[in-house]
Coordinates of C-alpha atoms and ligand atoms in Angstrom, one line a residue:
M1 CA 0.0 0.0 -0.1
K2 CA 1.3 3.4 -0.9
L3 CA 1.0 5.4 2.3
F4 CA 3.0 8.6 1.4
S5 CA 3.1 10.3 -2.0
R6 CA 6.7 10.5 -3.4
K7 CA 6.7 13.9 -4.5
K8 CA 10.3 15.5 -4.9
T9 CA 11.0 18.5 -2.8
K10 CA 13.9 20.8 -2.7
N11 CA 14.8 19.7 0.9
N12 CA 18.2 18.2 0.6
G13 CA 17.0 15.8 -2.0
L14 CA 14.5 14.1 0.5
D15 CA 11.0 13.5 -0.9
A16 CA 7.9 14.1 1.1
G17 CA 7.5 10.4 1.8
A18 CA 11.0 10.3 3.4
L19 CA 10.2 13.3 5.5
A20 CA 6.9 11.9 6.7
G21 CA 8.8 8.6 7.4
M22 CA 11.3 10.6 9.3
A23 CA 8.7 12.3 11.4
L24 CA 7.0 9.1 12.1
D25 CA 10.2 7.4 13.3
T26 CA 11.0 10.3 15.7
I27 CA 7.8 11.4 17.3
L28 CA 6.9 10.2 20.7
D29 CA 3.3 9.4 19.8
G30 CA 2.5 6.0 18.9
V31 CA 1.0 5.7 15.3
I32 CA -0.6 2.6 13.9
I33 CA -2.2 2.7 10.5
T34 CA -4.6 -0.2 9.7
D35 CA -6.9 -0.9 6.7
K36 CA -10.7 -0.7 7.1
K37 CA -10.9 -4.1 8.8
G38 CA -8.4 -3.1 11.5
V39 CA -5.4 -5.1 10.1
V40 CA -2.1 -3.3 10.9
Q41 CA -0.4 -1.9 7.8
L42 CA 2.2 0.4 9.5
I43 CA 3.5 0.9 13.1
N44 CA 6.0 3.4 14.1
P45 CA 8.8 2.8 16.6
A46 CA 7.0 4.7 19.5
A47 CA 4.0 2.4 18.9
V48 CA 6.3 -0.6 19.1
R49 CA 7.7 0.5 22.4
L50 CA 4.3 1.4 23.9
T51 CA 2.7 -1.8 22.9
G52 CA 5.6 -3.9 23.7
C53 CA 5.5 -5.9 20.5
G54 CA 9.3 -6.0 20.1
A55 CA 9.6 -5.0 16.4
D56 CA 7.3 -3.7 13.6
S57 CA 7.3 -7.0 11.8
N58 CA 5.8 -8.7 14.8
A59 CA 2.8 -6.3 14.4
I60 CA 2.2 -5.9 10.6
G61 CA -0.7 -8.0 9.5
L62 CA -2.1 -8.5 13.0
D63 CA -5.5 -7.1 14.1
Y64 CA -4.9 -3.7 16.0
G65 CA -7.2 -5.0 18.9
L66 CA -4.3 -7.5 19.9
L67 CA -1.9 -4.5 20.2
I68 CA -4.1 -1.9 21.8
R69 CA -6.0 -3.5 24.6
L70 CA -7.9 -0.9 26.7
E71 CA -9.1 -0.9 30.3
S72 CA -11.2 2.0 31.8
K73 CA -9.4 4.3 34.0
D74 CA -10.5 2.6 37.2
G75 CA -9.2 -0.7 35.9
Q76 CA -12.3 -2.2 34.5
E77 CA -12.0 -4.3 31.4
L78 CA -14.0 -2.6 28.7
A79 CA -16.7 -4.6 27.0
A80 CA -16.9 -4.5 23.3
T81 CA -19.8 -2.4 23.3
E82 CA -18.2 0.3 25.6
N83 CA -14.6 0.3 24.1
P84 CA -14.6 3.7 22.2
L85 CA -11.7 2.7 20.1
M86 CA -13.4 -0.5 18.8
L87 CA -16.7 1.4 18.1
A88 CA -14.8 4.1 16.2
M89 CA -12.8 1.6 14.3
Q90 CA -16.0 -0.3 13.3
T91 CA -18.1 2.9 12.4
G92 CA -15.3 4.8 10.8
R93 CA -16.2 7.8 13.1
A94 CA -13.3 9.6 14.5
L95 CA -12.3 9.2 18.3
E96 CA -10.8 12.2 20.0
K97 CA -8.4 11.7 23.0
Y98 CA -10.0 8.8 24.9
K99 CA -8.3 8.5 28.2
G100 CA -7.8 5.0 29.4
V101 CA -5.3 2.4 30.5
M102 CA -3.4 0.4 27.8
I103 CA -2.2 -3.2 28.6
D104 CA 1.0 -4.0 26.8
Q105 CA 2.1 -7.4 25.4
Q106 CA 3.9 -8.1 28.6
G107 CA 0.9 -7.3 30.7
G108 CA 2.2 -3.9 31.8
R109 CA -0.3 -1.1 32.2
R110 CA 0.0 2.6 31.5
A111 CA -2.2 5.5 31.1
V112 CA -2.8 6.7 27.4
A113 CA -4.8 9.0 25.4
V114 CA -6.1 7.4 22.1
S115 CA -7.4 9.0 19.0
M116 CA -8.5 7.6 15.8
L117 CA -9.1 9.3 12.4
P118 CA -10.3 7.6 9.3
A119 CA -8.1 8.5 6.3
G120 CA -7.5 7.8 2.7
A121 CA -10.1 7.3 0.0
A122 CA -13.6 6.9 1.4
G123 CA -11.9 6.4 4.9
A124 CA -10.3 3.1 3.7
E125 CA -7.5 3.5 6.3
R126 CA -7.6 4.1 10.0
I127 CA -4.9 6.2 11.7
I128 CA -4.6 5.5 15.4
T129 CA -2.5 7.6 17.5
F130 CA -1.9 7.1 21.3
R131 CA 0.6 8.4 23.9
D132 CA 1.6 7.8 27.5
I133 CA -0.2 10.4 29.8
T134 CA 1.0 9.1 33.0
K135 CA 3.0 12.3 33.8
E136 CA 0.1 14.6 32.5
L137 CA -2.2 12.8 34.9
E138 CA 0.1 13.2 37.8
E139 CA 0.5 16.9 37.1
E140 CA -3.5 17.2 36.6
G141 CA -3.8 15.3 39.8
A142 CA -1.4 17.8 41.7
Q143 CA -3.4 20.7 40.2
M144 CA -6.7 19.2 41.3
E145 CA -5.4 18.6 44.8
F146 CA -4.4 22.4 44.8
I147 CA -7.7 23.6 43.6
S148 CA -9.5 21.2 46.0
T149 CA -7.6 22.4 49.0
A150 CA -7.8 26.1 48.0
S151 CA -11.5 25.8 47.5
H152 CA -12.0 24.1 50.7
E153 CA -10.1 26.6 52.7
M154 CA -11.7 29.5 51.0
R155 CA -15.2 28.3 51.7
T156 CA -15.2 29.2 55.3
P157 CA -14.1 32.8 55.1
V158 CA -16.4 33.5 52.0
A159 CA -19.4 32.1 54.1
S160 CA -18.4 34.4 56.9
I161 CA -18.3 37.4 54.6
E162 CA -21.6 36.5 53.2
G163 CA -23.1 36.3 56.6
Y164 CA -21.9 39.6 57.8
L165 CA -22.9 41.3 54.5
S166 CA -26.4 39.8 55.0
L167 CA -26.5 41.2 58.5
A168 CA -25.4 44.6 57.3
I169 CA -28.1 44.9 54.5
N170 CA -30.8 43.7 56.7
P171 CA -32.7 46.6 58.1
Q172 CA -33.5 44.6 61.2
T173 CA -29.9 44.1 62.2
A174 CA -28.1 47.2 60.9
T175 CA -28.7 50.9 60.2
I176 CA -27.0 52.1 57.0
D177 CA -27.8 54.8 54.5
E178 CA -29.3 53.9 51.2
R179 CA -25.9 54.4 49.2
A180 CA -24.1 52.1 51.5
R181 CA -26.9 49.5 51.2
G182 CA -26.6 49.6 47.3
Y183 CA -22.8 48.9 47.7
L184 CA -23.2 46.2 50.3
T185 CA -25.9 44.4 48.3
A186 CA -23.7 44.2 45.2
A187 CA -20.9 43.0 47.4
H188 CA -23.4 40.3 49.0
T189 CA -24.4 39.1 45.5
A190 CA -20.8 38.7 44.5
S191 CA -19.9 36.8 47.7
V192 CA -22.8 34.4 47.0
H193 CA -21.4 33.8 43.7
L194 CA -18.0 33.1 45.0
G195 CA -19.4 30.8 47.5
K196 CA -21.1 28.8 44.8
L197 CA -18.0 28.8 42.7
F198 CA -16.0 27.3 45.5
R199 CA -18.6 24.7 46.2
D200 CA -18.9 23.7 42.5
L201 CA -15.1 23.7 42.1
L202 CA -14.7 21.4 45.1
D203 CA -17.5 19.0 43.9
T204 CA -15.7 19.0 40.4
T205 CA -12.5 18.0 41.8
K206 CA -14.0 15.3 44.1
L207 CA -15.8 13.8 41.1
D208 CA -13.0 14.1 38.5
D209 CA -10.6 12.3 41.0
G210 CA -13.0 9.7 42.1
R211 CA -13.4 10.8 45.8
A212 CA -17.1 11.4 45.4
K213 CA -18.7 8.1 44.5
A214 CA -22.4 7.3 43.9
H215 CA -24.1 5.4 46.9
F216 CA -27.0 3.6 45.4
E217 CA -30.4 3.1 47.0
P218 CA -33.7 2.0 45.5
V219 CA -36.2 4.8 44.9
E220 CA -39.6 5.3 43.4
L221 CA -38.7 8.0 41.0
V222 CA -42.1 9.7 40.1
G223 CA -42.9 10.6 43.6
T224 CA -39.2 11.4 44.4
V225 CA -38.7 13.7 41.4
R226 CA -42.1 15.5 42.1
L227 CA -41.1 16.1 45.8
I228 CA -37.7 17.7 44.7
A229 CA -39.3 19.7 41.9
N230 CA -42.0 21.1 44.3
E231 CA -39.3 22.7 46.4
F232 CA -38.7 25.1 43.5
L233 CA -42.3 26.3 43.3
T234 CA -41.7 29.4 45.4
Q235 CA -38.5 30.2 43.5
A236 CA -40.4 29.9 40.0
Q237 CA -43.5 31.9 41.3
A238 CA -41.1 34.6 42.5
A239 CA -39.7 34.7 38.9
K240 CA -43.2 34.9 37.6
L241 CA -43.1 31.5 35.9
K242 CA -45.7 28.7 35.6
F243 CA -44.3 25.6 37.2
Q244 CA -45.8 22.2 36.5
F245 CA -45.0 18.5 37.3
G246 CA -46.3 16.4 34.4
A247 CA -46.5 16.6 30.7
K248 CA -46.2 20.0 28.9
D249 CA -49.4 19.8 27.1
N250 CA -51.3 17.9 29.7
S251 CA -52.3 15.5 27.0
V252 CA -53.5 12.0 27.4
V253 CA -50.6 9.7 26.5
Q254 CA -51.7 7.6 23.5
L255 CA -50.1 4.1 24.1
A256 CA -49.6 1.3 21.7
P257 CA -52.1 -1.6 22.3
G258 CA -51.1 -3.7 25.1
R259 CA -48.9 -1.3 26.9
K260 CA -49.8 0.2 30.3
L261 CA -49.3 3.8 31.5
D262 CA -46.5 3.7 34.1
Q263 CA -47.7 5.2 37.3
V264 CA -44.6 4.2 39.2
V265 CA -41.0 4.1 37.9
Y266 CA -38.3 2.5 40.1
G267 CA -34.7 3.3 39.9
Y268 CA -31.5 2.6 41.8
V269 CA -29.9 6.0 42.2
D270 CA -27.7 8.2 44.5
M271 CA -30.3 10.3 46.2
S272 CA -28.0 13.4 46.8
F273 CA -26.6 13.2 43.2
L274 CA -30.3 13.0 42.0
R275 CA -31.3 16.0 44.0
E276 CA -28.3 18.0 42.9
V277 CA -28.8 17.1 39.2
L278 CA -32.5 18.2 39.4
A279 CA -31.7 21.3 41.4
N280 CA -29.2 22.4 38.8
L281 CA -31.4 21.8 35.8
I282 CA -34.6 23.4 37.4
D283 CA -32.4 26.3 38.6
N284 CA -31.1 26.8 35.1
A285 CA -34.6 26.7 33.6
I286 CA -35.8 29.4 36.1
K287 CA -32.7 31.5 35.3
Y288 CA -32.9 31.2 31.6
T289 CA -36.6 31.7 31.1
P290 CA -38.0 35.1 31.1
E291 CA -41.1 36.2 33.0
G292 CA -44.5 34.8 32.0
G293 CA -42.7 31.4 30.7
S294 CA -43.3 27.9 32.0
I295 CA -41.2 25.0 33.3
Y296 CA -42.4 21.4 33.1
V297 CA -40.8 18.5 35.0
N298 CA -41.7 14.9 34.2
V299 CA -40.7 11.3 34.6
L300 CA -41.7 8.6 32.4
G301 CA -40.7 4.8 32.5
D302 CA -39.3 4.0 28.9
G303 CA -38.6 0.2 28.7
D304 CA -35.5 -0.4 31.0
R305 CA -34.8 3.3 31.4
A306 CA -36.4 6.0 33.4
L307 CA -36.5 9.3 31.5
I308 CA -36.8 12.5 33.4
N309 CA -37.2 15.8 31.5
V310 CA -37.0 19.4 32.7
T311 CA -38.5 21.5 29.9
D312 CA -38.7 25.4 29.8
T313 CA -40.0 27.9 27.3
G314 CA -36.9 30.1 27.8
V315 CA -34.2 31.6 25.7
G316 CA -33.0 28.3 24.3
V317 CA -29.5 27.3 23.3
S318 CA -28.1 27.6 19.8
A319 CA -27.0 24.5 17.9
D320 CA -23.2 25.6 18.2
D321 CA -23.5 26.0 22.1
L322 CA -25.5 22.9 22.4
Q323 CA -22.4 20.8 21.6
H324 CA -20.4 22.4 24.4
I325 CA -22.8 23.2 27.3
F326 CA -21.8 20.1 29.3
Q327 CA -18.1 21.2 29.3
K328 CA -16.4 22.6 32.3
F329 CA -16.7 26.4 32.5
Y330 CA -18.5 26.7 29.2
R331 CA -21.3 29.5 29.1
S332 CA -23.0 30.6 26.0
D333 CA -22.1 34.0 25.1
N334 CA -25.3 35.8 24.5
S335 CA -27.0 38.8 26.1
Q336 CA -29.0 36.5 28.4
T337 CA -26.0 34.7 29.9
R338 CA -24.1 38.0 30.3
T339 CA -26.8 39.3 32.6
V340 CA -27.6 36.1 34.4
G341 CA -24.9 34.9 36.9
G342 CA -23.3 31.5 36.7
T343 CA -20.1 29.4 36.9
G344 CA -20.4 27.3 33.9
L345 CA -19.7 24.4 36.1
G346 CA -23.4 23.4 36.7
L347 CA -24.0 21.2 33.6
Y348 CA -20.7 19.6 33.8
L349 CA -21.4 18.6 37.3
V350 CA -24.8 17.3 36.2
K351 CA -23.2 15.2 33.6
Q352 CA -20.6 13.7 36.0
K353 CA -23.2 12.8 38.5
V354 CA -25.7 11.4 36.1
E355 CA -22.8 9.3 34.5
A356 CA -21.8 8.1 38.0
M357 CA -25.3 6.8 38.3
G358 CA -25.0 4.8 35.0
G359 CA -27.2 7.4 33.1
K360 CA -26.9 9.8 30.2
V361 CA -27.9 13.5 29.9
W362 CA -28.6 15.5 26.8
A363 CA -30.4 18.6 25.7
E364 CA -32.7 19.5 22.9
S365 CA -33.3 23.2 22.2
A366 CA -33.5 25.9 19.5
F367 CA -32.3 29.4 20.2
G368 CA -35.2 31.4 21.4
E369 CA -37.5 28.5 21.6
G370 CA -36.9 27.0 24.9
S371 CA -35.1 23.8 26.0
T372 CA -35.5 20.3 27.4
F373 CA -32.9 18.6 29.3
Y374 CA -33.3 14.7 29.4
V375 CA -31.8 12.5 32.1
S376 CA -32.0 8.8 31.4
L377 CA -31.4 6.4 34.3
P378 CA -31.3 2.8 34.5
R379 CA -34.7 1.5 35.7
I380 CA -35.4 -1.6 38.0
T381 CA -38.5 -3.7 38.2
G382 CA -41.0 -3.5 41.1
E383 CA -39.7 -6.9 42.4
E384 CA -36.1 -5.6 42.3
Y385 CA -37.2 -2.6 44.1
E386 CA -38.7 -4.7 46.9
K387 CA -35.6 -6.9 47.1
R388 CA -33.2 -4.1 47.3
M389 CA -35.4 -2.3 49.9
I390 CA -35.4 -5.3 52.0
A391 CA -31.5 -5.6 51.6
K392 CA -31.4 -1.9 52.6
Q393 CA -33.4 -2.4 55.7
N394 CA -31.4 -5.4 56.8
Q395 CA -28.2 -3.5 56.3
A396 CA -29.7 -0.5 58.4
A397 CA -30.7 -2.9 61.1
Q398 CA -27.2 -4.6 61.2
Q399 CA -25.4 -1.4 61.3
E400 CA -27.7 -0.3 64.3
Q401 CA -26.9 -3.6 66.1
V402 CA -23.1 -3.2 65.5
G403 CA -23.5 0.5 66.8
Q404 CA -25.3 -0.6 69.9
Q405 CA -22.7 -3.3 70.7
S406 CA -19.8 -0.9 70.4
Q407 CA -21.7 1.5 72.5
A408 CA -22.3 -1.3 75.1
V409 CA -18.5 -2.1 75.0
T410 CA -17.4 1.5 75.5
Q411 CA -19.9 1.9 78.4
G412 CA -18.6 -1.3 80.0
A413 CA -15.0 -0.3 79.6
A414 CA -16.0 3.1 81.2
M415 CA -17.6 1.4 84.1
Q416 CA -14.6 -0.9 84.7
Q417 CA -12.4 2.1 84.8
N418 CA -14.6 4.0 87.2
Q419 CA -14.7 1.0 89.6
A420 CA -10.8 0.7 89.4
Q421 CA -10.5 4.4 90.2
A422 CA -12.9 4.2 93.1
S423 CA -11.3 1.2 94.6
Q424 CA -8.0 3.0 94.3
T425 CA -9.4 6.0 96.1
N426 CA -10.9 3.8 98.8
M427 CA -7.5 2.0 99.3
K428 CA -5.7 5.5 99.6
G429 CA -8.5 6.6 102.1
A430 CA -7.9 3.3 104.2
Q431 CA -4.2 3.7 104.5
Ligands
LIG501 P1 -24.1 28.4 34.3 O1 -23.5 28.5 35.7 O2 -23.5 29.4 33.3 O3 -25.6 28.5 34.3 P2 -24.1 25.7 33.4 O4 -23.0 24.7 33.3 O5 -25.3 25.4 34.4 O6 -23.6 27.0 33.8 O7 -24.8 26.1 32.0 C1 -23.9 26.3 30.9 C2 -24.7 27.2 29.8 O8 -25.6 26.4 29.2 C3 -25.2 28.4 30.5 O9 -24.2 29.5 30.6 C4 -26.3 28.8 29.5 O10 -25.8 29.4 28.4 C5 -26.6 27.4 28.9 N1 -27.9 26.9 29.6 C6 -28.1 25.9 30.6 N2 -29.3 25.7 30.9 C7 -30.1 26.4 30.0 C8 -31.5 26.6 29.8 N3 -32.4 25.9 30.5 N4 -31.9 27.5 28.8 C9 -31.0 28.1 28.1 N5 -29.6 28.1 28.3 C10 -29.1 27.1 29.2

């Protein structure tokens, strides 16, 4: 196969092919070129080193999957349906910097970032590039640790500034002139924003480095989501918005013959993650919907998934922004977001938390026409719900028993100590 064109250049007589070859031999990134079926056609020296295959001749003609074996970052073997490189190779769709762990031919493991680009006529070739990111991850880890510690340390003084400013602007606790009230109110708003930023930053680092993990419990989702949503009723009313739990058009759902309307939908979720996800989505819906608009929250059972939606009739998101809004610190740049305060971390946190619960989140919107944010979570059956509830209750009872036993042991030890002290005092008295 002709991989590089042999065009003559003025470069010391070296042709473009030789120059490309030199680049491939020198770069530190591993490069493997395969045909459409994934059979290796070319492998550069860095890829030989990273895969541990010994020599390029050992790799040419092999399936790429034998050379690039991937695990997830937390050491889980990737199933074929979850292996992003395999999916990209099969579909011919590009893969950009997937971070995972590569197992080399000797069984050694190293953190890598893998990309794949289809190339050649009609995508007949696949170019896989990968590089060792161990050092990068270490640096990222140190950076995250710093952000995490700084956010944690700064939360306390910011909370105290916020508290004192609240006292200063409250007519019942302080007497100040109107001009000062204006300045202090602005300072208070900024301190509330700063407090939220530190909280979000701390949550982000905890989720990114795996310190915050989902703690699952069985939950009936329709009632739970309704309860959480209702907590926002006052906030929505204050913003002069209609707020409703249920379908937007109040329509009677037309079901296919033989299908029942789901009155209850069970899930296995982390309750605080679910609460934070909904709070963020509803808070955004309120923020980005002008007066007179409406917000609808609903839950539906959809086969083995539970589908939650938060719909608003607000400003909407443009198609360009829609691709980025779940990224860290991304805020659409339009007049609405410029006037509405935010950190750009909310939807990133939503995505992290939903994915930690085994779910997916996405949005549908058109600029100026409102938005719907969907959260799809794994659903469990009524029987499974009952079983997990019993297991949860048993676990709670066991924990209570262990707690009581250790309390009894501590009390027993304290009594013994008291008795020993008392008899020592008696002996001293008798002497
Ligand atoms: P922010 O703190 O800026 O609200 P988010 O991560 O929650 O950060 O949201 C990212 C961006 O997505 C927002 O800046 C806004 O442009 C857009 N966005 C989020 N929710 C909505 C919504 N319901 N309607 C319109 N735009 C939204």
